[in-house]
Amino acid sequence: MNNLILPPATIGIIGGGQLGQMLALAAKPLGYRVIVLDPTPNAPAGQVADEQIIASYDDAAALRVLAQRVDVLTYEFENVDLMTLKDLGNLTPLPQGTELLAITKNRLAEKSFIKNLGLPVTNFAEVKNVIDLDAAVQQVGLPAILKTVEGGYDGHGQWDIPDRDALAELVAHWDDSIEDTLILEHRIAFDFEISVMVTTDGNDDIRIWPMTQNEHHSHILRTSIAQTNPNQKQLQKVQDIAKTIATAFGLKGVLGIEMFVQGNDIYINELAPRPHNSGHLTIEGTNISQFEGHIRSIVGLPIPEIQLQAPAMMLNLLGDKLTRARNDLVTHPEWHFHDYSKAEIKPLRKMGHITVVGDTDIQALKEWEMENHGD
């Protein structure tokens, strides 16, 4: 086993949101202690961990305390300072390293990395200022999406440019406060989005979770569905992509890969260096969840071949839809209900999710979603 860390060792998680919560819930039955660091008192992960350090993510002293008190360190989100993280890796094992984070937190570096592996991505170009934008459009083509290189999520930090009129409007009202480098990406007319989770275990075996088909509204993931009979040619392409990327990174921990399907072609959209929202259905849908897989990977344990037990669907509960779902729990015993226990319900905020397993329950959940579509 590579760098084996056995229970009752302590795992440190930077970030206390729902991903950290589900990582902690996966680690505890294996016998590990968990300490999380998050600035919000009683954060979702802090509620289920052994301890929470309440401190901001840029508090270097608090992060050092965390690193000194744990046997292995991981993170649940990308916006961690790279230099600080590198320093922490000198204090305690950080199996994911910093190269993975450095590449995936920068869209331009990420797209270039994928392209250099010979994997398919849409056309893209660097945009340093508004003067570069027209030349970038000539190179990439329209329609296109202009994005911040770092930060941004669920549609934030993005500008849609469907045609020349929209481009002229954007240039005319350009925000001079935008000083960072941007990336312009060609927007393809894709049929649907898919994603897959991948990791490497303590024996250096690559493990890949089932491919999910995802549906978004307002740039926010609403549903993910995994089928037991996926398109085999499509699946083979996806698995080859996952293996290539995992090998190139020397991957430890789970990596999420988002892709667009257009006819017979697949284009890689984004990478997430952590468990991913579209993989939540693996908690009930597969023999090993993405969260347990992440824990097993960073502590050096083996992971069996991943198996999907039956078709499964995950529905995000955004905003006040959580309240409606709570009230309907009494009539839906088939639901696997996950409430993240966040302190405040906000519109379009991810408050929880529901997973169901089996075609009949999937159809019923789709119908409930249609009846409760508003947030």
CSV table of C-alpha atoms in Angstrom, one decimal:
chain,number,residue,atom,x,y,z
A,1,MET,CA,0.0,0.0,0.0
A,2,ASN,CA,1.3,3.5,-0.8
A,3,ASN,CA,1.6,5.8,2.2
A,4,LEU,CA,-0.9,3.9,4.2
A,5,ILE,CA,-2.7,5.8,7.0
A,6,LEU,CA,-4.8,3.5,9.1
A,7,PRO,CA,-7.6,4.4,11.6
A,8,PRO,CA,-7.8,5.9,14.2
A,9,ALA,CA,-5.7,8.5,12.4
A,10,THR,CA,-7.1,12.0,12.0
A,11,ILE,CA,-8.2,13.5,8.7
A,12,GLY,CA,-8.2,17.3,8.3
A,13,ILE,CA,-10.6,18.8,5.8
A,14,ILE,CA,-10.2,22.4,4.6
A,15,GLY,CA,-13.8,23.5,4.0
A,16,GLY,CA,-16.9,22.8,6.0
A,17,GLY,CA,-19.7,22.8,3.5
A,18,GLN,CA,-21.8,19.9,2.3
A,19,LEU,CA,-18.9,18.2,0.5
A,20,GLY,CA,-16.9,18.3,3.7
A,21,GLN,CA,-19.9,17.0,5.6
A,22,MET,CA,-20.3,14.0,3.3
A,23,LEU,CA,-16.5,13.3,3.4
A,24,ALA,CA,-16.7,13.3,7.2
A,25,LEU,CA,-19.7,11.0,7.2
A,26,ALA,CA,-17.7,8.6,5.0
A,27,ALA,CA,-14.6,8.8,7.1
A,28,LYS,CA,-16.2,8.2,10.5
A,29,PRO,CA,-17.5,4.6,9.9
A,30,LEU,CA,-14.0,3.6,8.8
A,31,GLY,CA,-12.7,4.7,12.2
A,32,TYR,CA,-11.0,8.0,11.4
A,33,ARG,CA,-11.2,11.1,13.4
A,34,VAL,CA,-12.1,14.3,11.5
A,35,ILE,CA,-11.2,17.9,12.1
A,36,VAL,CA,-12.6,20.6,9.7
A,37,LEU,CA,-11.6,24.2,9.2
A,38,ASP,CA,-14.4,26.6,8.2
A,39,PRO,CA,-15.1,30.3,9.0
A,40,THR,CA,-18.9,29.6,9.7
A,41,PRO,CA,-19.7,28.4,13.2
A,42,ASN,CA,-21.5,25.0,13.2
A,43,ALA,CA,-20.8,24.6,9.5
A,44,PRO,CA,-22.4,21.5,7.9
A,45,ALA,CA,-19.2,19.5,8.1
A,46,GLY,CA,-18.5,20.8,11.6
A,47,GLN,CA,-21.8,19.3,12.8
A,48,VAL,CA,-20.7,15.7,12.0
A,49,ALA,CA,-16.9,16.0,12.5
A,50,ASP,CA,-15.1,15.4,15.8
A,51,GLU,CA,-14.0,19.1,15.8
A,52,GLN,CA,-14.3,22.3,13.9
A,53,ILE,CA,-11.6,25.0,13.8
A,54,ILE,CA,-13.5,28.3,13.2
A,55,ALA,CA,-11.2,30.4,11.0
A,56,SER,CA,-11.0,31.9,7.6
A,57,TYR,CA,-9.4,30.1,4.7
A,58,ASP,CA,-6.6,32.7,4.5
A,59,ASP,CA,-5.8,32.4,8.2
A,60,ALA,CA,-2.3,30.9,7.8
A,61,ALA,CA,-1.8,30.4,11.5
A,62,ALA,CA,-5.1,28.5,11.9
A,63,LEU,CA,-4.3,26.3,8.9
A,64,ARG,CA,-1.0,25.4,10.4
A,65,VAL,CA,-2.7,24.4,13.6
A,66,LEU,CA,-5.0,22.2,11.5
A,67,ALA,CA,-2.1,20.6,9.7
A,68,GLN,CA,-0.1,20.0,12.9
A,69,ARG,CA,-3.1,18.2,14.5
A,70,VAL,CA,-4.0,15.8,11.7
A,71,ASP,CA,-2.3,12.8,10.0
A,72,VAL,CA,-3.5,13.6,6.5
A,73,LEU,CA,-5.0,16.8,4.9
A,74,THR,CA,-7.5,17.3,2.1
A,75,TYR,CA,-9.8,20.1,0.8
A,76,GLU,CA,-13.4,20.2,-0.3
A,77,PHE,CA,-13.2,23.3,-2.6
A,78,GLU,CA,-10.8,24.9,-5.0
A,79,ASN,CA,-10.3,28.4,-3.6
A,80,VAL,CA,-7.5,27.6,-1.3
A,81,ASP,CA,-4.3,29.7,-1.4
A,82,LEU,CA,-1.7,27.6,-3.3
A,83,MET,CA,1.4,28.8,-1.4
A,84,THR,CA,-0.3,28.2,2.0
A,85,LEU,CA,-1.4,24.8,0.9
A,86,LYS,CA,2.2,24.0,-0.3
A,87,ASP,CA,3.5,25.0,3.1
A,88,LEU,CA,0.9,22.8,4.9
A,89,GLY,CA,2.1,19.9,2.8
A,90,ASN,CA,5.5,20.2,4.5
A,91,LEU,CA,3.8,19.7,7.9
A,92,THR,CA,1.5,16.7,7.1
A,93,PRO,CA,0.7,14.5,4.1
A,94,LEU,CA,-1.3,16.2,1.4
A,95,PRO,CA,-1.9,13.4,-1.1
A,96,GLN,CA,-3.6,15.5,-3.7
A,97,GLY,CA,-0.6,17.8,-3.8
A,98,THR,CA,-0.8,21.3,-5.3
A,99,GLU,CA,-0.3,20.8,-9.0
A,100,LEU,CA,-3.8,19.4,-9.4
A,101,LEU,CA,-5.3,22.4,-7.7
A,102,ALA,CA,-3.1,24.9,-9.5
A,103,ILE,CA,-4.3,23.6,-12.9
A,104,THR,CA,-7.9,23.1,-12.1
A,105,LYS,CA,-8.5,26.4,-10.3
A,106,ASN,CA,-7.3,28.3,-13.5
A,107,ARG,CA,-9.6,27.7,-16.5
A,108,LEU,CA,-6.9,28.7,-19.0
A,109,ALA,CA,-4.3,26.4,-17.4
A,110,GLU,CA,-6.9,23.6,-17.2
A,111,LYS,CA,-8.0,23.9,-20.9
A,112,SER,CA,-4.4,24.0,-22.0
A,113,PHE,CA,-3.5,20.9,-19.9
A,114,ILE,CA,-6.4,18.9,-21.3
A,115,LYS,CA,-5.6,20.0,-24.9
A,116,ASN,CA,-1.9,19.1,-24.4
A,117,LEU,CA,-3.0,15.5,-23.4
A,118,GLY,CA,-4.6,15.2,-26.8
A,119,LEU,CA,-8.1,15.2,-25.3
A,120,PRO,CA,-11.1,17.1,-26.9
A,121,VAL,CA,-12.0,20.6,-25.7
A,122,THR,CA,-13.9,23.4,-27.4
A,123,ASN,CA,-11.9,26.2,-29.0
A,124,PHE,CA,-10.7,28.7,-26.5
A,125,ALA,CA,-8.5,31.8,-26.3
A,126,GLU,CA,-6.9,34.0,-23.7
A,127,VAL,CA,-8.4,37.5,-23.2
A,128,LYS,CA,-6.2,40.0,-21.2
A,129,ASN,CA,-8.3,43.0,-21.9
A,130,VAL,CA,-11.2,44.4,-23.9
A,131,ILE,CA,-8.9,45.1,-26.8
A,132,ASP,CA,-8.1,41.3,-27.1
A,133,LEU,CA,-11.7,40.4,-27.2
A,134,ASP,CA,-12.4,40.9,-30.9
A,135,ALA,CA,-9.3,39.0,-31.9
A,136,ALA,CA,-10.3,36.2,-29.6
A,137,VAL,CA,-13.8,36.0,-31.1
A,138,GLN,CA,-12.2,35.8,-34.5
A,139,GLN,CA,-10.2,32.8,-33.3
A,140,VAL,CA,-12.8,31.0,-31.3
A,141,GLY,CA,-16.0,31.9,-33.2
A,142,LEU,CA,-19.5,32.7,-32.0
A,143,PRO,CA,-21.5,31.8,-30.0
A,144,ALA,CA,-19.1,32.0,-27.1
A,145,ILE,CA,-18.8,32.4,-23.4
A,146,LEU,CA,-16.4,34.8,-21.7
A,147,LYS,CA,-15.3,33.6,-18.3
A,148,THR,CA,-13.1,34.7,-15.4
A,149,VAL,CA,-10.0,32.5,-15.3
A,150,GLU,CA,-10.3,31.9,-11.6
A,151,GLY,CA,-13.3,31.9,-9.2
A,152,GLY,CA,-16.8,32.0,-10.4
A,153,TYR,CA,-19.3,29.2,-9.9
A,154,ASP,CA,-22.9,28.3,-10.9
A,155,GLY,CA,-22.9,30.9,-13.7
A,156,HIS,CA,-21.2,33.7,-11.8
A,157,GLY,CA,-18.2,35.4,-13.6
A,158,GLN,CA,-19.6,34.5,-17.0
A,159,TRP,CA,-20.8,36.6,-20.0
A,160,ASP,CA,-22.8,34.9,-22.8
A,161,ILE,CA,-21.9,36.2,-26.3
A,162,PRO,CA,-24.4,34.6,-28.7
A,163,ASP,CA,-23.8,37.0,-31.6
A,164,ARG,CA,-22.0,40.2,-32.9
A,165,ASP,CA,-24.7,42.4,-31.4
A,166,ALA,CA,-24.1,40.9,-27.9
A,167,LEU,CA,-20.4,41.4,-28.4
A,168,ALA,CA,-20.8,45.0,-29.3
A,169,GLU,CA,-23.1,45.5,-26.2
A,170,LEU,CA,-20.5,43.8,-23.9
A,171,VAL,CA,-17.7,46.0,-25.3
A,172,ALA,CA,-19.8,49.2,-25.0
A,173,HIS,CA,-20.5,48.5,-21.4
A,174,TRP,CA,-17.2,46.9,-20.4
A,175,ASP,CA,-16.6,46.9,-16.7
A,176,ASP,CA,-13.2,48.6,-16.3
A,177,SER,CA,-12.8,47.0,-12.9
A,178,ILE,CA,-12.2,43.7,-14.7
A,179,GLU,CA,-8.4,43.5,-14.6
A,180,ASP,CA,-7.8,39.7,-14.5
A,181,THR,CA,-7.1,37.5,-17.4
A,182,LEU,CA,-10.3,36.0,-19.0
A,183,ILE,CA,-10.9,33.0,-21.2
A,184,LEU,CA,-13.2,33.0,-24.2
A,185,GLU,CA,-14.7,29.5,-25.0
A,186,HIS,CA,-16.7,28.5,-28.0
A,187,ARG,CA,-20.2,27.5,-26.9
A,188,ILE,CA,-21.2,24.4,-28.7
A,189,ALA,CA,-24.8,23.3,-29.3
A,190,PHE,CA,-24.4,20.1,-27.2
A,191,ASP,CA,-27.1,17.4,-26.8
A,192,PHE,CA,-26.6,17.0,-23.0
A,193,GLU,CA,-23.9,17.1,-20.3
A,194,ILE,CA,-22.4,14.1,-18.6
A,195,SER,CA,-19.9,13.7,-15.8
A,196,VAL,CA,-17.8,11.0,-14.2
A,197,MET,CA,-15.8,10.7,-11.0
A,198,VAL,CA,-12.4,9.0,-11.0
A,199,THR,CA,-9.7,8.3,-8.4
A,200,THR,CA,-6.7,6.1,-7.8
A,201,ASP,CA,-6.5,3.8,-4.8
A,202,GLY,CA,-3.7,2.6,-2.5
A,203,ASN,CA,-2.7,0.0,-5.0
A,204,ASP,CA,-2.5,2.6,-7.8
A,205,ASP,CA,-5.6,1.0,-9.5
A,206,ILE,CA,-7.8,3.5,-11.3
A,207,ARG,CA,-11.4,3.5,-10.1
A,208,ILE,CA,-14.2,5.1,-12.2
A,209,TRP,CA,-17.8,5.8,-11.0
A,210,PRO,CA,-20.8,5.4,-13.3
A,211,MET,CA,-21.3,8.1,-15.9
A,212,THR,CA,-24.2,10.5,-15.1
A,213,GLN,CA,-26.3,12.6,-17.3
A,214,ASN,CA,-26.9,16.0,-15.8
A,215,GLU,CA,-29.5,18.7,-16.2
A,216,HIS,CA,-28.9,22.4,-15.3
A,217,HIS,CA,-31.2,25.4,-14.9
A,218,SER,CA,-29.8,28.9,-14.5
A,219,HIS,CA,-26.3,27.4,-14.7
A,220,ILE,CA,-27.0,25.3,-11.5
A,221,LEU,CA,-27.1,21.5,-11.5
A,222,ARG,CA,-30.6,20.3,-10.8
A,223,THR,CA,-30.6,16.5,-11.6
A,224,SER,CA,-28.1,13.7,-12.3
A,225,ILE,CA,-29.1,10.3,-13.5
A,226,ALA,CA,-26.9,7.2,-13.8
A,227,GLN,CA,-28.1,4.3,-15.9
A,228,THR,CA,-27.2,0.6,-15.7
A,229,ASN,CA,-27.2,0.3,-19.6
A,230,PRO,CA,-25.3,3.4,-20.8
A,231,ASN,CA,-24.2,3.8,-24.4
A,232,GLN,CA,-21.1,1.6,-24.6
A,233,LYS,CA,-19.2,3.6,-27.2
A,234,GLN,CA,-19.8,6.7,-25.2
A,235,LEU,CA,-18.8,5.0,-21.9
A,236,GLN,CA,-15.6,3.7,-23.4
A,237,LYS,CA,-14.6,7.2,-24.5
A,238,VAL,CA,-15.4,8.6,-21.1
A,239,GLN,CA,-13.5,5.9,-19.3
A,240,ASP,CA,-10.5,6.5,-21.6
A,241,ILE,CA,-10.6,10.2,-20.9
A,242,ALA,CA,-10.8,9.6,-17.1
A,243,LYS,CA,-7.9,7.1,-17.2
A,244,THR,CA,-5.7,9.5,-19.2
A,245,ILE,CA,-6.3,12.5,-16.9
A,246,ALA,CA,-5.9,10.4,-13.7
A,247,THR,CA,-2.6,9.0,-15.0
A,248,ALA,CA,-1.3,12.4,-16.1
A,249,PHE,CA,-2.0,13.9,-12.6
A,250,GLY,CA,-0.8,10.9,-10.6
A,251,LEU,CA,-4.2,11.4,-9.1
A,252,LYS,CA,-5.0,11.0,-5.4
A,253,GLY,CA,-8.5,11.9,-4.2
A,254,VAL,CA,-11.6,12.1,-6.4
A,255,LEU,CA,-11.6,14.2,-9.6
A,256,GLY,CA,-14.9,15.2,-11.2
A,257,ILE,CA,-14.9,15.5,-15.0
A,258,GLU,CA,-17.7,17.4,-16.7
A,259,MET,CA,-18.2,16.8,-20.4
A,260,PHE,CA,-20.5,17.8,-23.3
A,261,VAL,CA,-22.0,15.3,-25.7
A,262,GLN,CA,-22.6,16.4,-29.3
A,263,GLY,CA,-23.7,13.6,-31.5
A,264,ASN,CA,-20.8,11.1,-31.4
A,265,ASP,CA,-18.3,13.6,-30.0
A,266,ILE,CA,-17.4,14.3,-26.4
A,267,TYR,CA,-15.8,17.6,-25.2
A,268,ILE,CA,-14.4,18.1,-21.8
A,269,ASN,CA,-15.8,21.2,-20.1
A,270,GLU,CA,-14.4,21.4,-16.6
A,271,LEU,CA,-12.4,19.4,-14.0
A,272,ALA,CA,-13.2,19.5,-10.2
A,273,PRO,CA,-10.4,18.3,-7.9
A,274,ARG,CA,-12.7,17.0,-5.3
A,275,PRO,CA,-16.0,15.1,-5.0
A,276,HIS,CA,-18.6,16.6,-7.3
A,277,ASN,CA,-22.3,17.4,-7.0
A,278,SER,CA,-23.2,15.1,-9.8
A,279,GLY,CA,-21.7,12.2,-7.9
A,280,HIS,CA,-23.9,12.5,-4.9
A,281,LEU,CA,-26.1,9.6,-6.1
A,282,THR,CA,-23.1,7.3,-5.5
A,283,ILE,CA,-23.9,7.3,-1.8
A,284,GLU,CA,-26.9,5.0,-2.3
A,285,GLY,CA,-26.4,4.0,-5.9
A,286,THR,CA,-23.0,2.4,-5.8
A,287,ASN,CA,-21.1,-0.1,-3.6
A,288,ILE,CA,-18.5,2.6,-2.7
A,289,SER,CA,-19.6,6.3,-2.8
A,290,GLN,CA,-17.4,9.0,-4.3
A,291,PHE,CA,-16.8,10.3,-0.7
A,292,GLU,CA,-15.6,7.0,0.7
A,293,GLY,CA,-13.6,6.6,-2.5
A,294,HIS,CA,-11.9,9.9,-1.8
A,295,ILE,CA,-11.1,9.0,1.8
A,296,ARG,CA,-9.8,5.6,0.8
A,297,SER,CA,-7.6,7.2,-1.9
A,298,ILE,CA,-6.0,9.8,0.3
A,299,VAL,CA,-5.2,7.3,3.2
A,300,GLY,CA,-3.9,4.6,0.8
A,301,LEU,CA,-6.6,2.0,1.1
A,302,PRO,CA,-7.7,-0.2,-1.7
A,303,ILE,CA,-11.0,0.4,-3.5
A,304,PRO,CA,-13.0,-2.4,-5.1
A,305,GLU,CA,-14.4,-2.1,-8.7
A,306,ILE,CA,-17.2,0.4,-8.6
A,307,GLN,CA,-20.6,-1.1,-9.3
A,308,LEU,CA,-23.9,0.6,-9.9
A,309,GLN,CA,-26.6,-1.3,-8.1
A,310,ALA,CA,-29.5,0.0,-10.1
A,311,PRO,CA,-30.5,3.1,-12.0
A,312,ALA,CA,-30.2,6.1,-9.7
A,313,MET,CA,-31.2,9.8,-9.7
A,314,MET,CA,-30.1,12.7,-7.6
A,315,LEU,CA,-32.2,15.9,-7.3
A,316,ASN,CA,-30.7,19.1,-5.8
A,317,LEU,CA,-32.9,20.9,-3.3
A,318,LEU,CA,-32.3,24.5,-4.0
A,319,GLY,CA,-33.5,27.3,-1.8
A,320,ASP,CA,-37.0,26.8,-0.3
A,321,LYS,CA,-37.5,23.5,-2.2
A,322,LEU,CA,-35.8,22.0,0.9
A,323,THR,CA,-38.8,23.1,3.0
A,324,ARG,CA,-41.2,21.5,0.6
A,325,ALA,CA,-39.2,18.3,0.5
A,326,ARG,CA,-39.1,18.2,4.3
A,327,ASN,CA,-42.9,18.5,4.4
A,328,ASP,CA,-43.3,15.7,1.8
A,329,LEU,CA,-41.0,13.2,3.6
A,330,VAL,CA,-44.0,11.7,5.2
A,331,THR,CA,-45.4,10.5,1.8
A,332,HIS,CA,-42.1,9.5,0.2
A,333,PRO,CA,-40.4,6.6,2.1
A,334,GLU,CA,-38.4,5.8,-1.0
A,335,TRP,CA,-36.4,9.0,-0.7
A,336,HIS,CA,-32.8,9.0,0.5
A,337,PHE,CA,-33.0,12.5,2.0
A,338,HIS,CA,-30.0,14.6,2.6
A,339,ASP,CA,-30.4,17.9,4.5
A,340,TYR,CA,-27.1,19.8,4.7
A,341,SER,CA,-28.4,21.7,7.8
A,342,LYS,CA,-27.2,25.1,6.6
A,343,ALA,CA,-28.1,28.0,8.9
A,344,GLU,CA,-30.0,30.0,6.3
A,345,ILE,CA,-32.2,29.1,3.3
A,346,LYS,CA,-31.4,31.4,0.3
A,347,PRO,CA,-32.8,31.3,-3.2
A,348,LEU,CA,-30.9,28.9,-5.5
A,349,ARG,CA,-28.6,27.9,-2.7
A,350,LYS,CA,-27.9,24.1,-2.5
A,351,MET,CA,-29.6,23.2,0.7
A,352,GLY,CA,-29.8,19.4,0.3
A,353,HIS,CA,-30.5,16.6,-2.1
A,354,ILE,CA,-32.7,13.6,-2.7
A,355,THR,CA,-31.5,10.3,-4.2
A,356,VAL,CA,-33.7,7.5,-5.4
A,357,VAL,CA,-32.8,4.1,-6.8
A,358,GLY,CA,-34.8,2.2,-9.4
A,359,ASP,CA,-36.7,3.2,-12.5
A,360,THR,CA,-40.1,3.5,-10.7
A,361,ASP,CA,-38.8,5.8,-8.0
A,362,ILE,CA,-36.8,7.8,-10.6
A,363,GLN,CA,-40.1,8.5,-12.5
A,364,ALA,CA,-41.8,9.5,-9.3
A,365,LEU,CA,-39.1,11.9,-8.3
A,366,LYS,CA,-39.1,13.5,-11.8
A,367,GLU,CA,-42.9,14.1,-11.3
A,368,TRP,CA,-42.3,15.6,-7.9
A,369,GLU,CA,-39.6,17.9,-9.3
A,370,MET,CA,-42.1,19.1,-12.1
A,371,GLU,CA,-44.7,19.8,-9.5
A,372,ASN,CA,-42.2,21.7,-7.3
A,373,HIS,CA,-40.1,23.4,-10.0
A,374,GLY,CA,-40.0,26.8,-8.5
A,375,ASP,CA,-37.5,27.8,-5.9
